[in-house]
JSON list of C-alpha atoms and ligand atoms in Angstrom, two decimals:
[
{"chain": "A", "resi": 493, "resn": "MET", "atom": "CA", "xyz": [106.67, 85.27, 102.02]},
{"chain": "A", "resi": 494, "resn": "GLU", "atom": "CA", "xyz": [109.14, 85.65, 99.23]},
{"chain": "A", "resi": 495, "resn": "SER", "atom": "CA", "xyz": [107.63, 88.26, 97.15]},
{"chain": "A", "resi": 496, "resn": "CYS", "atom": "CA", "xyz": [106.00, 90.50, 99.58]},
{"chain": "A", "resi": 497, "resn": "ILE", "atom": "CA", "xyz": [107.36, 94.12, 99.86]},
{"chain": "A", "resi": 498, "resn": "PHE", "atom": "CA", "xyz": [107.00, 94.52, 103.26]},
{"chain": "A", "resi": 499, "resn": "CYS", "atom": "CA", "xyz": [108.68, 91.50, 104.70]},
{"chain": "A", "resi": 500, "resn": "LYS", "atom": "CA", "xyz": [111.24, 92.36, 102.15]},
{"chain": "A", "resi": 501, "resn": "ILE", "atom": "CA", "xyz": [111.46, 95.54, 104.25]},
{"chain": "A", "resi": 502, "resn": "ILE", "atom": "CA", "xyz": [111.57, 93.94, 107.69]},
{"chain": "A", "resi": 503, "resn": "VAL", "atom": "CA", "xyz": [114.47, 91.46, 106.65]},
{"chain": "A", "resi": 504, "resn": "GLY", "atom": "CA", "xyz": [115.89, 94.56, 105.39]},
{"chain": "A", "resi": 505, "resn": "GLU", "atom": "CA", "xyz": [116.20, 93.67, 101.73]},
{"chain": "A", "resi": 506, "resn": "LEU", "atom": "CA", "xyz": [114.46, 96.93, 100.88]},
{"chain": "A", "resi": 507, "resn": "PRO", "atom": "CA", "xyz": [114.75, 100.20, 102.38]},
{"chain": "A", "resi": 508, "resn": "SER", "atom": "CA", "xyz": [112.88, 101.65, 104.81]},
{"chain": "A", "resi": 509, "resn": "TYR", "atom": "CA", "xyz": [112.64, 104.90, 106.46]},
{"chain": "A", "resi": 510, "resn": "LYS", "atom": "CA", "xyz": [112.20, 102.98, 109.79]},
{"chain": "A", "resi": 511, "resn": "LEU", "atom": "CA", "xyz": [110.39, 104.81, 113.06]},
{"chain": "A", "resi": 512, "resn": "TYR", "atom": "CA", "xyz": [110.76, 102.30, 115.39]},
{"chain": "A", "resi": 513, "resn": "GLU", "atom": "CA", "xyz": [110.57, 98.55, 115.68]},
{"chain": "A", "resi": 514, "resn": "ASP", "atom": "CA", "xyz": [110.48, 95.56, 118.48]},
{"chain": "A", "resi": 515, "resn": "LYS", "atom": "CA", "xyz": [110.09, 92.12, 118.81]},
{"chain": "A", "resi": 516, "resn": "LYS", "atom": "CA", "xyz": [106.93, 91.60, 116.98]},
{"chain": "A", "resi": 517, "resn": "THR", "atom": "CA", "xyz": [106.35, 94.96, 114.80]},
{"chain": "A", "resi": 518, "resn": "ILE", "atom": "CA", "xyz": [108.07, 97.85, 112.73]},
{"chain": "A", "resi": 519, "resn": "ALA", "atom": "CA", "xyz": [106.99, 101.19, 111.89]},
{"chain": "A", "resi": 520, "resn": "ILE", "atom": "CA", "xyz": [108.00, 103.23, 108.57]},
{"chain": "A", "resi": 521, "resn": "LEU", "atom": "CA", "xyz": [107.32, 106.37, 107.11]},
{"chain": "A", "resi": 522, "resn": "ASP", "atom": "CA", "xyz": [104.82, 105.75, 104.01]},
{"chain": "A", "resi": 523, "resn": "ILE", "atom": "CA", "xyz": [106.93, 106.36, 100.64]},
{"chain": "A", "resi": 524, "resn": "PHE", "atom": "CA", "xyz": [103.62, 107.65, 98.98]},
{"chain": "A", "resi": 525, "resn": "PRO", "atom": "CA", "xyz": [102.62, 109.90, 101.82]},
{"chain": "A", "resi": 526, "resn": "ILE", "atom": "CA", "xyz": [99.04, 111.60, 102.06]},
{"chain": "A", "resi": 527, "resn": "ALA", "atom": "CA", "xyz": [99.87, 114.02, 105.28]},
{"chain": "A", "resi": 528, "resn": "LYS", "atom": "CA", "xyz": [103.33, 114.95, 106.84]},
{"chain": "A", "resi": 529, "resn": "GLY", "atom": "CA", "xyz": [104.43, 111.76, 108.84]},
{"chain": "A", "resi": 530, "resn": "HIS", "atom": "CA", "xyz": [101.99, 108.96, 106.97]},
{"chain": "A", "resi": 531, "resn": "ALA", "atom": "CA", "xyz": [103.38, 106.26, 108.85]},
{"chain": "A", "resi": 532, "resn": "LEU", "atom": "CA", "xyz": [102.67, 102.48, 108.70]},
{"chain": "A", "resi": 533, "resn": "VAL", "atom": "CA", "xyz": [102.99, 100.05, 111.36]},
{"chain": "A", "resi": 534, "resn": "ILE", "atom": "CA", "xyz": [103.18, 96.38, 110.33]},
{"chain": "A", "resi": 535, "resn": "PRO", "atom": "CA", "xyz": [103.43, 93.12, 112.01]},
{"chain": "A", "resi": 536, "resn": "LYS", "atom": "CA", "xyz": [106.66, 91.17, 111.29]},
{"chain": "A", "resi": 537, "resn": "VAL", "atom": "CA", "xyz": [105.06, 88.06, 111.11]},
{"chain": "A", "resi": 538, "resn": "HIS", "atom": "CA", "xyz": [103.34, 87.55, 107.70]},
{"chain": "A", "resi": 539, "resn": "SER", "atom": "CA", "xyz": [99.26, 87.76, 107.35]},
{"chain": "A", "resi": 540, "resn": "GLU", "atom": "CA", "xyz": [97.44, 89.04, 104.50]},
{"chain": "A", "resi": 541, "resn": "THR", "atom": "CA", "xyz": [94.63, 90.07, 106.18]},
{"chain": "A", "resi": 542, "resn": "LEU", "atom": "CA", "xyz": [93.03, 90.88, 110.06]},
{"chain": "A", "resi": 543, "resn": "TYR", "atom": "CA", "xyz": [91.56, 87.68, 109.43]},
{"chain": "A", "resi": 544, "resn": "GLU", "atom": "CA", "xyz": [94.63, 85.56, 109.90]},
{"chain": "A", "resi": 545, "resn": "ILE", "atom": "CA", "xyz": [96.60, 87.57, 112.26]},
{"chain": "A", "resi": 546, "resn": "ALA", "atom": "CA", "xyz": [97.03, 86.03, 115.17]},
{"chain": "A", "resi": 547, "resn": "ILE", "atom": "CA", "xyz": [96.01, 87.86, 118.51]},
{"chain": "A", "resi": 548, "resn": "GLU", "atom": "CA", "xyz": [99.21, 88.50, 120.41]},
{"chain": "A", "resi": 549, "resn": "ASP", "atom": "CA", "xyz": [100.57, 89.80, 116.86]},
{"chain": "A", "resi": 550, "resn": "ALA", "atom": "CA", "xyz": [97.35, 91.91, 116.55]},
{"chain": "A", "resi": 551, "resn": "GLN", "atom": "CA", "xyz": [98.11, 92.93, 120.57]},
{"chain": "A", "resi": 552, "resn": "ALA", "atom": "CA", "xyz": [101.65, 94.40, 119.71]},
{"chain": "A", "resi": 553, "resn": "VAL", "atom": "CA", "xyz": [100.50, 96.06, 116.21]},
{"chain": "A", "resi": 554, "resn": "GLY", "atom": "CA", "xyz": [97.85, 97.85, 118.37]},
{"chain": "A", "resi": 555, "resn": "ALA", "atom": "CA", "xyz": [100.63, 98.84, 120.90]},
{"chain": "A", "resi": 556, "resn": "THR", "atom": "CA", "xyz": [103.07, 100.29, 118.25]},
{"chain": "A", "resi": 557, "resn": "VAL", "atom": "CA", "xyz": [100.02, 102.03, 116.75]},
{"chain": "A", "resi": 558, "resn": "SER", "atom": "CA", "xyz": [99.44, 103.58, 119.95]},
{"chain": "A", "resi": 559, "resn": "ARG", "atom": "CA", "xyz": [103.31, 104.79, 120.38]},
{"chain": "A", "resi": 560, "resn": "VAL", "atom": "CA", "xyz": [103.08, 106.07, 116.87]},
{"chain": "A", "resi": 561, "resn": "THR", "atom": "CA", "xyz": [99.83, 108.17, 117.25]},
{"chain": "A", "resi": 562, "resn": "LYS", "atom": "CA", "xyz": [101.49, 109.44, 120.68]},
{"chain": "A", "resi": 563, "resn": "ALA", "atom": "CA", "xyz": [104.58, 110.51, 118.95]},
{"chain": "A", "resi": 564, "resn": "ALA", "atom": "CA", "xyz": [102.62, 112.09, 116.05]},
{"chain": "A", "resi": 565, "resn": "LYS", "atom": "CA", "xyz": [100.61, 114.45, 118.30]},
{"chain": "A", "resi": 566, "resn": "GLN", "atom": "CA", "xyz": [103.60, 115.05, 119.95]},
{"chain": "A", "resi": 567, "resn": "VAL", "atom": "CA", "xyz": [106.40, 115.75, 117.53]},
{"chain": "A", "resi": 568, "resn": "LEU", "atom": "CA", "xyz": [103.94, 116.98, 114.96]},
{"chain": "A", "resi": 569, "resn": "LYS", "atom": "CA", "xyz": [101.79, 119.32, 116.66]},
{"chain": "A", "resi": 570, "resn": "CYS", "atom": "CA", "xyz": [98.89, 117.77, 114.21]},
{"chain": "A", "resi": 571, "resn": "ASP", "atom": "CA", "xyz": [95.37, 118.64, 115.02]},
{"chain": "A", "resi": 572, "resn": "GLY", "atom": "CA", "xyz": [94.31, 115.04, 115.00]},
{"chain": "A", "resi": 573, "resn": "VAL", "atom": "CA", "xyz": [95.18, 111.54, 113.68]},
{"chain": "A", "resi": 574, "resn": "ASN", "atom": "CA", "xyz": [93.43, 109.07, 111.73]},
{"chain": "A", "resi": 575, "resn": "VAL", "atom": "CA", "xyz": [94.56, 105.12, 111.80]},
{"chain": "A", "resi": 576, "resn": "TYR", "atom": "CA", "xyz": [93.40, 103.49, 108.81]},
{"chain": "A", "resi": 577, "resn": "GLN", "atom": "CA", "xyz": [93.51, 99.59, 107.85]},
{"chain": "A", "resi": 578, "resn": "ALA", "atom": "CA", "xyz": [92.41, 97.75, 104.70]},
{"chain": "A", "resi": 579, "resn": "ASN", "atom": "CA", "xyz": [91.31, 94.18, 104.15]},
{"chain": "A", "resi": 580, "resn": "GLU", "atom": "CA", "xyz": [90.88, 92.70, 100.70]},
{"chain": "A", "resi": 581, "resn": "LYS", "atom": "CA", "xyz": [90.85, 94.58, 97.27]},
{"chain": "A", "resi": 582, "resn": "ILE", "atom": "CA", "xyz": [87.37, 95.87, 97.57]},
{"chain": "A", "resi": 583, "resn": "ALA", "atom": "CA", "xyz": [88.16, 97.82, 101.08]},
{"chain": "A", "resi": 584, "resn": "MET", "atom": "CA", "xyz": [91.34, 99.21, 98.62]},
{"chain": "A", "resi": 585, "resn": "GLN", "atom": "CA", "xyz": [94.28, 96.92, 100.34]},
{"chain": "A", "resi": 586, "resn": "GLU", "atom": "CA", "xyz": [97.03, 97.44, 97.75]},
{"chain": "A", "resi": 587, "resn": "ILE", "atom": "CA", "xyz": [99.78, 95.49, 99.51]},
{"chain": "A", "resi": 588, "resn": "PRO", "atom": "CA", "xyz": [98.61, 91.84, 100.70]},
{"chain": "A", "resi": 589, "resn": "HIS", "atom": "CA", "xyz": [100.45, 92.13, 104.48]},
{"chain": "A", "resi": 590, "resn": "VAL", "atom": "CA", "xyz": [98.54, 93.64, 107.22]},
{"chain": "A", "resi": 591, "resn": "HIS", "atom": "CA", "xyz": [99.32, 97.21, 107.87]},
{"chain": "A", "resi": 592, "resn": "PHE", "atom": "CA", "xyz": [97.83, 100.35, 109.79]},
{"chain": "A", "resi": 593, "resn": "HIS", "atom": "CA", "xyz": [98.15, 103.53, 108.66]},
{"chain": "A", "resi": 594, "resn": "ILE", "atom": "CA", "xyz": [98.87, 106.36, 110.96]},
{"chain": "A", "resi": 595, "resn": "ILE", "atom": "CA", "xyz": [97.81, 109.71, 109.24]},
{"chain": "A", "resi": 596, "resn": "PRO", "atom": "CA", "xyz": [97.88, 112.97, 111.18]},
{"chain": "A", "resi": 597, "resn": "ARG", "atom": "CA", "xyz": [95.59, 115.72, 110.39]},
{"chain": "A", "resi": 598, "resn": "PHE", "atom": "CA", "xyz": [95.78, 119.15, 110.07]},
{"chain": "A", "resi": 599, "resn": "GLU", "atom": "CA", "xyz": [93.55, 121.92, 109.68]},
{"chain": "A", "resi": 600, "resn": "ASP", "atom": "CA", "xyz": [92.18, 122.35, 105.94]},
{"chain": "A", "resi": 601, "resn": "ASP", "atom": "CA", "xyz": [94.21, 119.52, 104.86]},
{"chain": "A", "resi": 602, "resn": "GLU", "atom": "CA", "xyz": [91.20, 118.41, 102.75]},
{"chain": "A", "resi": 603, "resn": "ILE", "atom": "CA", "xyz": [91.86, 114.45, 103.38]},
{"chain": "A", "resi": 604, "resn": "VAL", "atom": "CA", "xyz": [88.49, 113.00, 102.76]},
{"chain": "A", "resi": 605, "resn": "PHE", "atom": "CA", "xyz": [87.99, 109.15, 103.69]},
{"chain": "A", "resi": 606, "resn": "MET", "atom": "CA", "xyz": [84.30, 108.37, 104.04]},
{"chain": "A", "resi": 607, "resn": "ALA", "atom": "CA", "xyz": [80.88, 109.69, 103.45]},
{"chain": "A", "resi": 608, "resn": "GLN", "atom": "CA", "xyz": [78.13, 108.72, 105.64]},
{"chain": "A", "resi": 609, "resn": "LYS", "atom": "CA", "xyz": [75.39, 106.25, 104.26]},
{"chain": "A", "resi": 610, "resn": "GLY", "atom": "CA", "xyz": [72.01, 106.26, 105.81]},
{"chain": "A", "resi": 611, "resn": "GLU", "atom": "CA", "xyz": [71.34, 105.13, 109.71]},
{"chain": "A", "resi": 612, "resn": "LEU", "atom": "CA", "xyz": [71.77, 101.77, 111.46]},
{"chain": "A", "resi": 613, "resn": "LYS", "atom": "CA", "xyz": [69.08, 99.20, 110.94]},
{"chain": "A", "resi": 614, "resn": "GLU", "atom": "CA", "xyz": [68.90, 96.79, 113.75]},
{"chain": "A", "resi": 615, "resn": "GLU", "atom": "CA", "xyz": [69.45, 93.32, 112.89]},
{"chain": "A", "resi": 616, "resn": "PRO", "atom": "CA", "xyz": [69.12, 91.32, 115.94]},
{"chain": "A", "resi": 617, "resn": "GLU", "atom": "CA", "xyz": [70.23, 87.64, 114.54]},
{"chain": "A", "resi": 618, "resn": "TYR", "atom": "CA", "xyz": [72.81, 89.12, 112.80]},
{"chain": "A", "resi": 619, "resn": "THR", "atom": "CA", "xyz": [74.05, 91.09, 115.60]},
{"chain": "A", "resi": 620, "resn": "ALA", "atom": "CA", "xyz": [73.70, 88.16, 118.32]},
{"chain": "A", "resi": 621, "resn": "THR", "atom": "CA", "xyz": [75.80, 85.76, 115.60]},
{"chain": "A", "resi": 622, "resn": "LEU", "atom": "CA", "xyz": [78.50, 88.05, 115.83]},
{"chain": "A", "resi": 623, "resn": "VAL", "atom": "CA", "xyz": [78.23, 88.25, 119.86]},
{"chain": "A", "resi": 624, "resn": "SER", "atom": "CA", "xyz": [78.84, 85.06, 120.42]},
{"chain": "A", "resi": 625, "resn": "THR", "atom": "CA", "xyz": [81.30, 84.79, 117.35]},
{"chain": "A", "resi": 626, "resn": "LEU", "atom": "CA", "xyz": [83.82, 87.45, 118.98]},
{"chain": "A", "resi": 627, "resn": "THR", "atom": "CA", "xyz": [83.21, 85.87, 122.26]},
{"chain": "A", "resi": 628, "resn": "ASN", "atom": "CA", "xyz": [84.49, 82.51, 121.11]},
{"chain": "A", "resi": 629, "resn": "LEU", "atom": "CA", "xyz": [87.21, 83.41, 118.72]},
{"chain": "A", "resi": 630, "resn": "LYS", "atom": "CA", "xyz": [91.11, 82.23, 119.23]},
{"chain": "B", "resi": 412, "resn": "ZN", "atom": "ZN1", "xyz": [104.50, 90.20, 104.26]}
]
């Protein structure tokens, strides 16, 4: 994607603070961090959302998310880590190229993600369809 900021970072057309790179992923520092060590894990292949990403690219991203999370814990000695990912504007996705935020958390950092709303209502038909869709996804 020619106009995509992350694609430009991946090919080196835009600068970044690169933390890690392998065949399918990169990890960089977020240039607008909400916490010390706030990093982004990005698949090299352009996919706008997790709806389109190939499973093998998603697996590679998962492995890099795990690496960056472990490194954050070891290096920053943080009290916890959030992993955050958004798909589409309503979910507050700002850059249309899949990315995961790795956000080290510290006691009293006052970062608030979301409040819980009500209790789970059982909807067996929807759940059954979701289970069969998940099983059959390629
Ligand atoms: Zn892209």
